[in-house]
Amino acid sequence: MSRDLPVKKNEEYILTIENMGINGEGIGRIEGYTLFISGAIPEEKVRIKVIKINKNYGYGKLMEIIEPSPYRVEPFCPYSTRCGGCQLQHLNYKAQLDYKTRLVKDAMERIAKIYDLKIHPTIGMDDLLGYRNKAQFPVGLVRDSLAIGFYAPRSHDIIDMDTCFIQHGINDDIIHIIRQFIKEYDISIYDEIKHRGIIRHIVTKVGFKSGQVMVIIVTNGSSLPHKDKLIDMLRNSIPGICSIVQNINREKTNVILGNKNITLWGKDYIVDTIGEFKFKISPLSFFQVNPVQTEILYKKALEFANLTGNEIVVDAYSGIGTISLFLAKNAKKVYSVEVVKEAGEDAKENARINDINNVEFIQGESEVVIPKLVEDGLKIDVAVVDPPRKGCDARLLDALIKANPERIVYVSCNPATLARDLRYLWDRGYKAGEVQPVDMFPFTTHVETVVLMSRV
Ligand code: SAH
């Protein structure tokens, strides 16, 4: 097969990078043959070694940067090349934002076959370090030593680290304390392969405005020896700590949190604020990880919803009811649909704390609940959807089309499924107007997008 290709495996070549792929890899060509090169960025001349070849494209290993790209910067994190958390630290921030805008544009053109859309430049942020309010640290043994940190790219090898610059700074102290606790009391560590040992993950949530901190210890079973010592150690050294939770996950799974929580100390939730509203956040509830950019994202979604106070609005995939409450202030009534029970309960409580009385919360799958509402005759003026990465179920989209709202505001964390769903709606009478990417995840290849679709 490879005889006809212009490259050979294990040979070295020099080429100039033209573009970047969806995983942040550099893309270049040799006589028209496409090569993906991790770590290389557009406009730089590189020497590479071909490590894998397929019929239409191959992979190269970056051996030398001969002429660096004008967009290249020195990564600020010593773990950046080994950790799978950030993919774009070697790219300057303006170039990261341009890259994300292009990812959205490419998805629209390649997947949705929609051209000439009004795609605004990605909205970035000013303070780039410590932007995340939620951290999930795997705990394991690496060559018989305790490792707490993050997974290497595309693997479950844990990179041990004592700081992560994109997380809230309090995490460094939390991990330091838990490391001490594990060593001092010789607590057993979970072994993924043997499915044995106790501590699997440490999950933290921090309220950026409130300063409240939750620490969740994920264990394989209900035992957690010396937990009183752990509570003392955390309480004595972590300012703002108000909730320590043990989460039990006995499954052989990549899903981090199990279904059962035991509050070891303090409250079983933290509170944080977005805009004018307060939100209660429980261990299993989704809350946007970048609170600064969330405000911008929600503002855009509200602007696109363009409410006057008389509308019936549906908010699908509503989490703890964040978008629902903002919508409710400007609508007649909001139906808020969320599948996770704990999140739905937080949502109800959040409406109560904020004195919002015109939201009906329904627990269940959007694709089941909303078709039923429409079947029963609900008229919808505006729909907001904010699905997980796999996008909207067609049953939900069909129900929305049947209900025929004037506008659909689509909030998406995955341009590929967003493009697929926009095509589906486009073919059934909804045209995309504005597309606004927002950078919720600096230094990673992820991008959040909000789209306004209007009935033709
Ligand atoms: N709009 C919220 C949550 C967005 S994340 C916010 O901005 O915070 C997506 C949410 O969809 C999560 O809370 C997840 O639990 C929920 N979810 C996932 N699949 C669902 C489904 N089929 N039906 C309803 N909710 C679902």
Short mmCIF file of C-alpha atoms and ligand atoms in Angstrom, two decimals:
data_model
loop_
_atom_site.label_atom_id
_atom_site.label_comp_id
_atom_site.label_asym_id
_atom_site.label_seq_id
_atom_site.Cartn_x
_atom_site.Cartn_y
_atom_site.Cartn_z
CA MET A 1 0.00 0.00 0.00
CA SER A 2 2.65 2.48 1.10
CA ARG A 3 4.63 2.04 -2.14
CA ASP A 4 2.53 4.69 -3.90
CA LEU A 5 2.55 7.18 -1.03
CA PRO A 6 4.95 10.14 -1.05
CA VAL A 7 6.15 9.32 2.50
CA LYS A 8 7.66 6.27 4.17
CA LYS A 9 7.35 5.18 7.77
CA ASN A 10 10.36 6.04 9.98
CA GLU A 11 11.76 8.48 7.37
CA GLU A 12 12.30 12.15 8.23
CA TYR A 13 10.89 15.07 6.26
CA ILE A 14 10.82 18.85 6.41
CA LEU A 15 7.52 20.64 5.93
CA THR A 16 5.60 23.78 6.83
CA ILE A 17 2.49 23.49 9.02
CA GLU A 18 -0.62 24.93 7.37
CA ASN A 19 -3.43 24.35 9.79
CA MET A 20 -4.53 22.84 13.12
CA GLY A 21 -6.84 19.87 13.63
CA ILE A 22 -9.67 19.44 16.14
CA ASN A 23 -7.27 17.96 18.71
CA GLY A 24 -4.79 20.82 18.41
CA GLU A 25 -2.34 18.91 16.19
CA GLY A 26 -0.46 20.70 13.42
CA ILE A 27 -1.42 19.70 9.89
CA GLY A 28 1.00 19.81 6.96
CA ARG A 29 1.36 18.16 3.57
CA ILE A 30 4.02 16.38 1.61
CA GLU A 31 3.12 16.24 -2.07
CA GLY A 32 -0.53 16.51 -1.13
CA TYR A 33 -0.36 13.77 1.52
CA THR A 34 -1.69 14.99 4.88
CA LEU A 35 0.32 14.54 8.07
CA PHE A 36 -0.84 15.28 11.62
CA ILE A 37 1.94 16.43 13.91
CA SER A 38 1.27 16.85 17.59
CA GLY A 39 3.00 19.91 19.09
CA ALA A 40 3.52 21.75 15.79
CA ILE A 41 1.57 24.91 14.96
CA PRO A 42 0.68 26.85 11.80
CA GLU A 43 3.34 28.69 9.84
CA GLU A 44 6.28 26.88 11.33
CA LYS A 45 8.86 24.90 9.44
CA VAL A 46 9.53 21.59 11.15
CA ARG A 47 11.51 18.40 10.76
CA ILE A 48 9.37 15.37 11.47
CA LYS A 49 9.60 11.61 11.48
CA VAL A 50 6.69 9.67 10.01
CA ILE A 51 5.40 7.27 12.68
CA LYS A 52 2.18 5.97 11.20
CA ILE A 53 0.70 5.89 7.72
CA ASN A 54 -2.84 5.31 6.51
CA LYS A 55 -4.10 5.48 2.96
CA ASN A 56 -5.13 9.13 3.03
CA TYR A 57 -3.23 10.61 5.93
CA GLY A 58 -0.50 9.83 8.44
CA TYR A 59 1.08 10.92 11.70
CA GLY A 60 4.47 12.46 12.26
CA LYS A 61 6.56 13.04 15.37
CA LEU A 62 7.95 16.52 15.83
CA MET A 63 11.76 16.21 15.80
CA GLU A 64 12.86 19.83 15.41
CA ILE A 65 11.33 23.25 14.97
CA ILE A 66 13.44 24.80 12.23
CA GLU A 67 11.57 28.12 12.03
CA PRO A 68 9.12 28.74 14.89
CA SER A 69 5.62 30.04 14.23
CA PRO A 70 4.93 33.69 15.13
CA TYR A 71 2.09 32.29 17.28
CA ARG A 72 4.38 30.09 19.40
CA VAL A 73 4.87 30.93 23.08
CA GLU A 74 6.65 29.17 25.92
CA PRO A 75 4.18 27.02 27.94
CA PHE A 76 3.83 28.32 31.50
CA CYS A 77 3.30 24.89 33.03
CA PRO A 78 6.16 22.41 33.53
CA TYR A 79 3.77 19.49 32.90
CA SER A 80 2.31 20.90 29.68
CA THR A 81 3.82 18.37 27.28
CA ARG A 82 3.00 15.35 29.46
CA CYS A 83 -0.43 16.24 30.86
CA GLY A 84 -3.58 15.66 28.81
CA GLY A 85 -5.38 18.62 30.39
CA CYS A 86 -4.15 21.47 28.17
CA GLN A 87 -3.40 21.10 24.47
CA LEU A 88 -2.69 24.69 23.44
CA GLN A 89 -0.26 26.19 25.92
CA HIS A 90 2.35 26.62 23.18
CA LEU A 91 -0.01 28.88 21.19
CA ASN A 92 -0.52 32.55 22.05
CA TYR A 93 -3.99 33.44 23.34
CA LYS A 94 -5.12 35.44 20.31
CA ALA A 95 -4.20 32.47 18.10
CA GLN A 96 -6.11 30.11 20.44
CA LEU A 97 -9.22 32.24 20.03
CA ASP A 98 -8.83 32.39 16.24
CA TYR A 99 -8.36 28.63 16.20
CA LYS A 100 -11.63 28.12 18.10
CA THR A 101 -13.55 30.42 15.77
CA ARG A 102 -12.19 28.39 12.87
CA LEU A 103 -13.18 25.08 14.54
CA VAL A 104 -16.77 26.30 14.68
CA LYS A 105 -16.66 27.61 11.10
CA ASP A 106 -15.14 24.34 9.83
CA ALA A 107 -17.82 22.26 11.58
CA MET A 108 -20.55 24.42 10.04
CA GLU A 109 -19.09 24.04 6.58
CA ARG A 110 -17.90 20.44 6.73
CA ILE A 111 -20.73 18.83 8.73
CA ALA A 112 -23.73 21.13 8.37
CA LYS A 113 -22.81 22.30 4.85
CA ILE A 114 -23.83 25.77 5.95
CA TYR A 115 -21.65 28.50 4.47
CA ASP A 116 -21.62 32.28 4.91
CA LEU A 117 -22.86 32.15 8.48
CA LYS A 118 -22.34 35.14 10.71
CA ILE A 119 -19.76 33.62 13.07
CA HIS A 120 -18.49 36.20 15.53
CA PRO A 121 -14.92 36.04 16.83
CA THR A 122 -14.58 33.87 19.95
CA ILE A 123 -14.97 35.92 23.13
CA GLY A 124 -11.88 35.44 25.27
CA MET A 125 -11.07 36.31 28.85
CA ASP A 126 -8.53 38.56 30.54
CA ASP A 127 -7.37 36.65 33.58
CA LEU A 128 -6.32 33.33 32.16
CA LEU A 129 -4.83 31.57 35.13
CA GLY A 130 -6.92 29.74 37.71
CA TYR A 131 -10.11 30.00 35.70
CA ARG A 132 -11.65 26.61 36.65
CA ASN A 133 -13.95 26.15 39.65
CA LYS A 134 -14.04 22.36 39.50
CA ALA A 135 -11.11 19.93 39.56
CA GLN A 136 -11.07 16.15 39.29
CA PHE A 137 -7.78 14.56 40.31
CA PRO A 138 -7.23 10.84 39.76
CA VAL A 139 -5.32 9.15 42.58
CA GLY A 140 -3.15 6.10 41.89
CA LEU A 141 0.15 4.36 42.30
CA VAL A 142 2.81 5.01 39.69
CA ARG A 143 5.81 2.71 40.11
CA ASP A 144 4.67 2.09 43.69
CA SER A 145 4.58 5.78 44.57
CA LEU A 146 1.51 7.84 45.30
CA ALA A 147 0.43 9.96 42.32
CA ILE A 148 -2.27 12.64 42.41
CA GLY A 149 -2.67 14.75 39.32
CA PHE A 150 -4.05 14.37 35.82
CA TYR A 151 -4.08 11.77 33.09
CA ALA A 152 -1.52 11.84 30.29
CA PRO A 153 -3.03 12.44 26.82
CA ARG A 154 -5.31 9.59 25.68
CA SER A 155 -4.34 7.36 28.61
CA HIS A 156 -4.94 6.56 32.25
CA ASP A 157 -1.32 7.07 33.27
CA ILE A 158 -1.43 9.55 36.11
CA ILE A 159 1.02 12.45 35.96
CA ASP A 160 1.81 13.33 39.56
CA MET A 161 1.75 17.09 40.08
CA ASP A 162 1.52 19.57 42.87
CA THR A 163 0.06 22.49 41.00
CA CYS A 164 -2.27 23.12 38.08
CA PHE A 165 -2.30 26.68 36.80
CA ILE A 166 -5.77 26.58 35.25
CA GLN A 167 -7.39 25.49 38.52
CA HIS A 168 -8.32 27.75 41.40
CA GLY A 169 -5.20 28.09 43.58
CA ILE A 170 -6.83 26.51 46.65
CA ASN A 171 -6.51 23.11 44.93
CA ASP A 172 -2.75 23.06 45.50
CA ASP A 173 -3.36 23.22 49.26
CA ILE A 174 -6.14 20.63 49.17
CA ILE A 175 -3.99 18.13 47.26
CA HIS A 176 -1.04 18.80 49.56
CA ILE A 177 -3.19 17.99 52.63
CA ILE A 178 -4.67 14.84 51.09
CA ARG A 179 -1.22 13.64 50.07
CA GLN A 180 -0.07 14.09 53.66
CA PHE A 181 -3.15 12.28 54.98
CA ILE A 182 -2.68 9.29 52.67
CA LYS A 183 1.00 8.96 53.57
CA GLU A 184 0.63 9.53 57.31
CA TYR A 185 -2.21 7.04 57.77
CA ASP A 186 -1.16 4.68 55.00
CA ILE A 187 -4.52 4.81 53.24
CA SER A 188 -4.87 2.40 50.36
CA ILE A 189 -5.04 3.71 46.82
CA TYR A 190 -7.33 2.40 44.13
CA ASP A 191 -5.81 0.15 41.47
CA GLU A 192 -7.85 0.46 38.31
CA ILE A 193 -6.75 -2.86 36.86
CA LYS A 194 -7.20 -5.02 39.96
CA HIS A 195 -10.25 -2.96 40.99
CA ARG A 196 -8.89 -2.90 44.56
CA GLY A 197 -7.90 -0.18 47.03
CA ILE A 198 -9.86 2.74 48.45
CA ILE A 199 -9.22 6.27 47.18
CA ARG A 200 -10.00 6.74 43.48
CA HIS A 201 -10.40 10.46 42.85
CA ILE A 202 -10.42 13.83 44.60
CA VAL A 203 -13.02 16.23 43.24
CA THR A 204 -13.18 19.85 44.35
CA LYS A 205 -15.67 22.64 43.74
CA VAL A 206 -14.96 26.27 44.58
CA GLY A 207 -17.41 29.16 44.58
CA PHE A 208 -15.43 32.00 42.95
CA LYS A 209 -17.69 34.71 44.35
CA SER A 210 -18.63 33.07 47.66
CA GLY A 211 -15.23 31.55 48.47
CA GLN A 212 -16.99 28.33 49.55
CA VAL A 213 -15.07 25.09 49.01
CA MET A 214 -16.29 21.48 48.68
CA VAL A 215 -13.93 18.51 48.76
CA ILE A 216 -15.23 15.14 47.56
CA ILE A 217 -13.23 11.97 48.24
CA VAL A 218 -14.29 9.28 45.78
CA THR A 219 -13.84 5.81 47.29
CA ASN A 220 -14.25 2.28 46.05
CA GLY A 221 -16.63 1.20 48.82
CA SER A 222 -17.89 2.73 52.03
CA SER A 223 -14.73 2.42 54.12
CA LEU A 224 -12.50 5.45 54.61
CA PRO A 225 -10.16 4.82 57.57
CA HIS A 226 -9.17 7.77 59.77
CA LYS A 227 -11.68 10.06 58.10
CA ASP A 228 -11.89 12.19 61.25
CA LYS A 229 -8.22 13.00 60.86
CA LEU A 230 -8.78 14.00 57.25
CA ILE A 231 -11.65 16.27 58.27
CA ASP A 232 -9.47 17.94 60.91
CA MET A 233 -6.59 18.40 58.51
CA LEU A 234 -8.78 19.97 55.81
CA ARG A 235 -10.67 22.19 58.26
CA ASN A 236 -7.44 23.43 59.81
CA SER A 237 -5.79 24.45 56.55
CA ILE A 238 -8.35 25.20 53.85
CA PRO A 239 -9.98 28.62 54.16
CA GLY A 240 -13.59 28.61 52.98
CA ILE A 241 -14.06 24.88 53.35
CA CYS A 242 -17.72 24.21 54.13
CA SER A 243 -18.42 20.76 52.74
CA ILE A 244 -16.48 17.47 52.89
CA VAL A 245 -18.19 14.61 51.11
CA GLN A 246 -17.36 10.96 50.56
CA ASN A 247 -18.66 9.68 47.23
CA ILE A 248 -18.91 5.94 46.78
CA ASN A 249 -18.12 4.50 43.38
CA ARG A 250 -17.76 0.72 43.33
CA GLU A 251 -18.15 0.39 39.57
CA LYS A 252 -15.43 -0.61 37.15
CA THR A 253 -15.90 2.52 35.10
CA ASN A 254 -14.34 5.72 33.78
CA VAL A 255 -17.22 7.71 35.25
CA ILE A 256 -15.69 9.55 38.17
CA LEU A 257 -18.55 9.96 40.62
CA GLY A 258 -20.81 7.21 41.91
CA ASN A 259 -24.43 7.78 42.94
CA LYS A 260 -24.02 7.68 46.71
CA ASN A 261 -22.73 10.60 48.79
CA ILE A 262 -22.04 10.68 52.51
CA THR A 263 -21.53 14.13 53.99
CA LEU A 264 -18.53 13.70 56.29
CA TRP A 265 -18.55 17.24 57.59
CA GLY A 266 -20.40 20.52 56.95
CA LYS A 267 -23.08 21.10 54.33
CA ASP A 268 -23.92 18.81 51.43
CA TYR A 269 -23.62 21.68 48.95
CA ILE A 270 -21.85 24.97 48.28
CA VAL A 271 -23.38 28.23 47.11
CA ASP A 272 -22.08 30.53 44.41
CA THR A 273 -23.37 33.55 42.53
CA ILE A 274 -23.75 34.28 38.84
CA GLY A 275 -24.94 37.78 38.04
CA GLU A 276 -27.79 38.63 40.39
CA PHE A 277 -28.63 35.02 41.34
CA LYS A 278 -27.36 32.64 44.00
CA PHE A 279 -27.01 28.96 43.18
CA LYS A 280 -26.82 25.94 45.41
CA ILE A 281 -24.51 23.30 43.94
CA SER A 282 -24.54 19.66 45.11
CA PRO A 283 -21.81 17.07 44.50
CA LEU A 284 -23.51 15.43 41.50
CA SER A 285 -24.90 18.62 39.93
CA PHE A 286 -23.44 20.17 36.82
CA PHE A 287 -22.25 23.75 37.15
CA GLN A 288 -20.33 25.59 34.39
CA VAL A 289 -16.60 25.33 35.16
CA ASN A 290 -15.61 28.85 34.16
CA PRO A 291 -17.77 31.25 36.16
CA VAL A 292 -16.35 34.42 34.57
CA GLN A 293 -17.15 33.33 31.01
CA THR A 294 -20.44 31.75 32.07
CA GLU A 295 -21.80 35.21 32.72
CA ILE A 296 -20.90 36.24 29.18
CA LEU A 297 -22.34 33.03 27.72
CA TYR A 298 -25.64 33.40 29.54
CA LYS A 299 -25.89 37.08 28.58
CA LYS A 300 -25.57 36.09 24.93
CA ALA A 301 -28.14 33.31 25.30
CA LEU A 302 -30.57 35.78 26.90
CA GLU A 303 -29.91 38.38 24.24
CA PHE A 304 -30.65 35.79 21.52
CA ALA A 305 -33.82 34.66 23.36
CA ASN A 306 -34.98 38.29 23.09
CA LEU A 307 -37.77 37.98 25.67
CA THR A 308 -40.39 40.62 26.41
CA GLY A 309 -42.05 39.08 29.46
CA ASN A 310 -44.95 37.37 27.68
CA GLU A 311 -43.26 34.23 26.41
CA ILE A 312 -43.57 30.56 27.24
CA VAL A 313 -40.02 29.25 27.26
CA VAL A 314 -38.56 25.76 27.44
CA ASP A 315 -35.04 25.28 28.90
CA ALA A 316 -33.84 21.78 28.04
CA TYR A 317 -30.79 20.21 29.77
CA SER A 318 -31.13 22.80 32.49
CA GLY A 319 -28.74 21.51 35.20
CA ILE A 320 -29.31 23.40 38.46
CA GLY A 321 -31.59 25.84 36.67
CA THR A 322 -29.07 28.58 36.00
CA ILE A 323 -30.25 29.63 32.52
CA SER A 324 -33.86 28.94 33.57
CA LEU A 325 -33.78 31.62 36.28
CA PHE A 326 -32.31 34.26 33.96
CA LEU A 327 -34.98 33.41 31.37
CA ALA A 328 -37.73 33.43 34.00
CA LYS A 329 -37.06 37.04 34.94
CA ASN A 330 -38.01 38.08 31.41
CA ALA A 331 -40.63 35.48 30.48
CA LYS A 332 -44.17 34.54 31.41
CA LYS A 333 -43.30 30.95 32.24
CA VAL A 334 -40.30 28.65 31.90
CA TYR A 335 -40.34 24.84 31.72
CA SER A 336 -36.97 23.56 32.93
CA VAL A 337 -36.02 19.95 32.13
CA GLU A 338 -33.07 18.08 33.66
CA VAL A 339 -32.33 14.36 33.97
CA VAL A 340 -30.12 14.28 37.11
CA LYS A 341 -32.40 14.19 40.15
CA GLU A 342 -29.99 15.96 42.50
CA ALA A 343 -29.47 18.79 39.99
CA GLY A 344 -33.23 19.13 39.52
CA GLU A 345 -33.67 19.40 43.28
CA ASP A 346 -30.96 22.08 43.43
CA ALA A 347 -32.80 23.88 40.62
CA LYS A 348 -36.07 24.01 42.57
CA GLU A 349 -34.26 25.22 45.66
CA ASN A 350 -32.44 27.84 43.58
CA ALA A 351 -35.72 29.25 42.27
CA ARG A 352 -36.95 29.46 45.86
CA ILE A 353 -33.81 31.19 47.21
CA ASN A 354 -33.98 33.73 44.41
CA ASP A 355 -37.71 34.30 44.74
CA ILE A 356 -38.54 33.15 41.20
CA ASN A 357 -42.01 31.64 40.94
CA ASN A 358 -42.66 31.15 37.25
CA VAL A 359 -40.50 28.11 36.54
CA GLU A 360 -41.82 24.57 36.40
CA PHE A 361 -39.07 22.03 36.96
CA ILE A 362 -39.48 18.61 35.44
CA GLN A 363 -37.08 15.78 36.09
CA GLY A 364 -36.51 13.48 33.15
CA GLU A 365 -34.95 13.19 29.73
CA SER A 366 -35.57 16.20 27.50
CA GLU A 367 -36.33 13.88 24.59
CA VAL A 368 -39.09 12.19 26.60
CA VAL A 369 -40.47 15.06 28.68
CA ILE A 370 -40.69 17.75 26.01
CA PRO A 371 -42.43 15.61 23.33
CA LYS A 372 -45.06 14.81 26.00
CA LEU A 373 -45.53 18.49 26.87
CA VAL A 374 -45.96 19.31 23.20
CA GLU A 375 -48.31 16.35 22.72
CA ASP A 376 -50.42 17.76 25.56
CA GLY A 377 -50.73 21.04 23.72
CA LEU A 378 -47.98 23.24 25.22
CA LYS A 379 -47.30 26.29 23.07
CA ILE A 380 -43.64 27.28 23.08
CA ASP A 381 -42.46 30.74 22.04
CA VAL A 382 -38.74 30.30 22.64
CA ALA A 383 -36.68 27.16 23.32
CA VAL A 384 -33.20 27.03 24.84
CA VAL A 385 -31.18 23.80 24.61
CA ASP A 386 -27.81 23.17 26.27
CA PRO A 387 -27.06 19.47 25.75
CA PRO A 388 -23.94 17.48 26.73
CA ARG A 389 -21.31 16.66 24.07
CA LYS A 390 -23.46 14.16 22.19
CA GLY A 391 -25.91 16.91 21.26
CA CYS A 392 -29.72 16.80 21.12
CA ASP A 393 -31.72 13.64 20.64
CA ALA A 394 -33.74 13.78 17.39
CA ARG A 395 -36.94 13.14 19.38
CA LEU A 396 -36.39 16.46 21.18
CA LEU A 397 -35.67 18.32 17.94
CA ASP A 398 -38.80 16.80 16.32
CA ALA A 399 -40.91 17.92 19.26
CA LEU A 400 -39.51 21.45 19.04
CA ILE A 401 -40.20 21.57 15.31
CA LYS A 402 -43.75 20.44 15.99
CA ALA A 403 -44.18 23.09 18.70
CA ASN A 404 -42.90 25.64 16.21
CA PRO A 405 -41.31 28.26 18.53
CA GLU A 406 -40.20 31.51 16.99
CA ARG A 407 -36.62 31.09 18.18
CA ILE A 408 -34.37 28.28 19.30
CA VAL A 409 -31.22 29.24 21.21
CA TYR A 410 -28.69 26.44 21.05
CA VAL A 411 -25.84 26.41 23.61
CA SER A 412 -23.24 23.78 22.70
CA CYS A 413 -19.94 22.44 24.00
CA ASN A 414 -19.27 20.40 20.84
CA PRO A 415 -19.18 22.07 17.39
CA ALA A 416 -19.60 18.71 15.60
CA THR A 417 -22.93 17.76 17.18
CA LEU A 418 -24.02 21.40 17.08
CA ALA A 419 -23.47 21.42 13.31
CA ARG A 420 -25.33 18.11 12.91
CA ASP A 421 -28.34 19.44 14.85
CA LEU A 422 -28.33 22.82 13.08
CA ARG A 423 -28.51 20.99 9.75
CA TYR A 424 -31.46 18.98 11.06
CA LEU A 425 -33.30 22.13 12.15
CA TRP A 426 -32.24 24.03 9.03
CA ASP A 427 -33.91 21.39 6.82
CA ARG A 428 -37.10 21.73 8.86
CA GLY A 429 -37.61 25.48 8.82
CA TYR A 430 -35.07 27.04 11.21
CA LYS A 431 -32.22 29.17 9.92
CA ALA A 432 -29.18 30.01 11.99
CA GLY A 433 -28.68 33.71 12.42
CA GLU A 434 -25.83 34.57 14.72
CA VAL A 435 -23.16 32.22 15.98
CA GLN A 436 -21.12 33.29 19.02
CA PRO A 437 -18.25 31.11 20.28
CA VAL A 438 -17.14 31.80 23.86
CA ASP A 439 -13.87 30.61 25.32
CA MET A 440 -14.84 28.76 28.49
CA PHE A 441 -11.73 26.55 28.43
CA PRO A 442 -8.52 28.51 27.68
CA PHE A 443 -5.46 26.39 26.71
CA THR A 444 -7.66 23.47 25.66
CA THR A 445 -9.22 22.65 22.29
CA HIS A 446 -12.73 22.95 23.73
CA VAL A 447 -15.07 25.73 22.68
CA GLU A 448 -18.56 26.69 23.78
CA THR A 449 -20.92 28.16 21.18
CA VAL A 450 -24.29 29.86 21.37
CA VAL A 451 -26.42 30.04 18.24
CA LEU A 452 -29.63 31.85 17.48
CA MET A 453 -31.98 29.95 15.16
CA SER A 454 -35.14 31.59 13.92
CA ARG A 455 -38.23 30.18 12.28
CA VAL A 456 -38.34 31.07 8.61
N1 SAH B 1 -27.81 24.55 31.22
C1 SAH B 1 -27.09 24.09 32.37
C2 SAH B 1 -26.53 22.67 32.24
C3 SAH B 1 -25.81 22.33 30.98
S1 SAH B 1 -24.88 20.82 31.02
C4 SAH B 1 -25.98 25.07 32.72
O1 SAH B 1 -25.67 25.99 31.96
O2 SAH B 1 -25.37 24.92 33.79
C5 SAH B 1 -25.99 19.65 30.41
C6 SAH B 1 -26.99 19.15 31.43
O3 SAH B 1 -27.84 18.21 30.75
C7 SAH B 1 -26.41 18.41 32.62
O4 SAH B 1 -26.95 18.94 33.79
C8 SAH B 1 -26.88 16.96 32.42
O5 SAH B 1 -27.15 16.30 33.64
C9 SAH B 1 -28.15 17.15 31.64
N2 SAH B 1 -28.61 16.06 30.76
C10 SAH B 1 -27.88 15.14 30.11
N3 SAH B 1 -28.65 14.37 29.33
C11 SAH B 1 -29.94 14.82 29.50
C12 SAH B 1 -31.18 14.45 28.93
N4 SAH B 1 -31.29 13.47 28.05
N5 SAH B 1 -32.28 15.15 29.30
C13 SAH B 1 -32.18 16.18 30.20
N6 SAH B 1 -31.02 16.56 30.76
C14 SAH B 1 -29.91 15.90 30.41
#
